[in-house]
Coordinates of C-alpha atoms in Angstrom, one line a residue:
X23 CA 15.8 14.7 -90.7
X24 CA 13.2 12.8 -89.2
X25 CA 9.4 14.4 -90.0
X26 CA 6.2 13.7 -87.6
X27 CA 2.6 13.6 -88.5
X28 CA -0.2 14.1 -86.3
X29 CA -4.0 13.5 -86.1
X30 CA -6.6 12.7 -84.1
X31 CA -8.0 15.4 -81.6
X32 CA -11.0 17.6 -81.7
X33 CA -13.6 18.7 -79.4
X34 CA -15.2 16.4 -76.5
X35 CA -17.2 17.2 -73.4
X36 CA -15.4 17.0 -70.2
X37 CA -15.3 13.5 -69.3
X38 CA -14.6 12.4 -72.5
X39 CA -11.8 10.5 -74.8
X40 CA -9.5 11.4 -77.5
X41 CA -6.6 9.6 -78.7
X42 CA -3.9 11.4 -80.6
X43 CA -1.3 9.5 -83.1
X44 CA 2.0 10.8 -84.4
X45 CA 3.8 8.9 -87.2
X46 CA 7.7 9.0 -87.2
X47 CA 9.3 9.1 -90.8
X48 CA 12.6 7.2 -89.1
X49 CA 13.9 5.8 -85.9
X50 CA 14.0 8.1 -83.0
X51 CA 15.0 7.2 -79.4
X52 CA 12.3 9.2 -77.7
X53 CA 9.2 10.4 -78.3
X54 CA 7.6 13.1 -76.2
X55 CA 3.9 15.1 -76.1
X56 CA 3.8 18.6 -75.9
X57 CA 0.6 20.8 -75.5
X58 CA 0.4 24.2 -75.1
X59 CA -2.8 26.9 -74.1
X60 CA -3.6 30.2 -75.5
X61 CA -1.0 32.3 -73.5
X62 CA 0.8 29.6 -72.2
X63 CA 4.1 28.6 -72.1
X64 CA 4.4 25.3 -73.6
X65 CA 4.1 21.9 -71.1
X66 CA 5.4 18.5 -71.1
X67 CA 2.5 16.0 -71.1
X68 CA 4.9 13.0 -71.6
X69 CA 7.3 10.2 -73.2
X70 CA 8.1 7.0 -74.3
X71 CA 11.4 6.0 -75.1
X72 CA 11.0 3.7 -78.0
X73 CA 14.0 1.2 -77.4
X74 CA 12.6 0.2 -73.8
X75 CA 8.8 1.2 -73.9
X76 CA 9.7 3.2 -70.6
X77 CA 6.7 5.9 -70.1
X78 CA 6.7 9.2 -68.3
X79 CA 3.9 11.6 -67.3
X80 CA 3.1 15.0 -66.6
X81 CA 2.0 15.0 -63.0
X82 CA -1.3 16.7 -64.4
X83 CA -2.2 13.6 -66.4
X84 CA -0.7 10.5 -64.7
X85 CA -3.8 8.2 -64.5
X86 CA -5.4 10.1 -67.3
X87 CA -3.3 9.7 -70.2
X88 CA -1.8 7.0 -71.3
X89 CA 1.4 6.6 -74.0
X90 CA 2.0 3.5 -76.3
X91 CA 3.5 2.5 -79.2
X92 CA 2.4 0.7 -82.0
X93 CA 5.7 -0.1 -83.3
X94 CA 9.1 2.0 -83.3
X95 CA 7.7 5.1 -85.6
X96 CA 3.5 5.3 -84.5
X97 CA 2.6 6.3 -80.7
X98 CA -0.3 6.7 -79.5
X99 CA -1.5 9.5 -76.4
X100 CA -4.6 8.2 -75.6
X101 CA -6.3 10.8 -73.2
X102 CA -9.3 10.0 -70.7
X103 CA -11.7 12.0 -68.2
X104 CA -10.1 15.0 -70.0
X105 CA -11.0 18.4 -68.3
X106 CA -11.5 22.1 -69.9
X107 CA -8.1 22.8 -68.8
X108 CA -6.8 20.2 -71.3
X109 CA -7.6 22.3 -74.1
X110 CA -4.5 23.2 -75.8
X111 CA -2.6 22.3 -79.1
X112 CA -1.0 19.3 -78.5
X113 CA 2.5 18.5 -80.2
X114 CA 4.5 15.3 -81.1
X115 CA 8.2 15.7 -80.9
X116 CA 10.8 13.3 -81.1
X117 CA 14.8 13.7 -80.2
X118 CA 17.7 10.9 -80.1
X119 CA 19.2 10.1 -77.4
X120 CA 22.1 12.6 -75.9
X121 CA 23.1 12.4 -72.1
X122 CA 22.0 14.9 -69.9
X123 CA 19.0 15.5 -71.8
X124 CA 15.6 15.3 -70.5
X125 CA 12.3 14.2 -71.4
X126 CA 10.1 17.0 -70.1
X127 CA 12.5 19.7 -71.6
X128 CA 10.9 20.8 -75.1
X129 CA 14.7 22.4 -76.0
X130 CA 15.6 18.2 -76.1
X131 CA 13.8 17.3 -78.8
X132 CA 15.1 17.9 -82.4
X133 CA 11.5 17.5 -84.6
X134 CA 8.1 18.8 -84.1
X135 CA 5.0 17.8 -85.1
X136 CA 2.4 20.4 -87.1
X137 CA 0.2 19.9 -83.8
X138 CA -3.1 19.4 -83.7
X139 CA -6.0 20.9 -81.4
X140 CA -8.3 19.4 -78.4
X141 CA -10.8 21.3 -77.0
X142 CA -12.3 19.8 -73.8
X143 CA -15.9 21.7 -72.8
X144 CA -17.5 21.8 -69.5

């Protein structure tokens, strides 16, 4: 069982940073960010794949956002010239590596995060 912890986020003007951390209690192959809007269905933001470093983005954030890792159990989702429609709670979520699973799929990951909110205004 592998728990995550969140923080960062809060409320910026549009244009503005935030970075986001989630701390891993063990190993995990793959860490991915989650956020999801009042009504929405949840949405892949992106991934890191801790063994390689590899990155993947949401096409609604590449350039924007950015995913690193401190070590193999602390990323990072730093998040620039965020927009109103970034507002959502945004989730850290971690899953081991199984084939055929994919990074943008939230059903692939085995642990969530509590989530924490970013509000973007105009």
């Amino acid at each position: 069982q592998v728990q995550l912890v969140e923080s960062g986020g809060g409320s910026v003007q549009a244009g503005g940073s935030l970075r986001l951390s989630c701390s891993a209690s063990g190993f995990v192959d793959r860490i991915g960010w989650f956020r999801q809007a009042p009504g929405k269905e949840r949405e892949a933001v992106g991934a890191i794949y801790t063994r390689s470093g590899s990155t993947y983005y949401a096409d609604s954030v590449r350039g924007r956002f950015t995913i690193s890792q401190n070590n193999a159990k602390n990323m990072v989702l730093q998040m620039s010239s965020l927009k109103p429609e970034d507002t959502a709670t945004y989730y850290c979520a971690a899953g081991q590596f199984v084939s055929g699973r994919r990074w943008f799929r939230p059903d692939d990951y085995d642990y969530w995060g509590q989530g924490t909110q970013v509000t973007v205004s105009s």
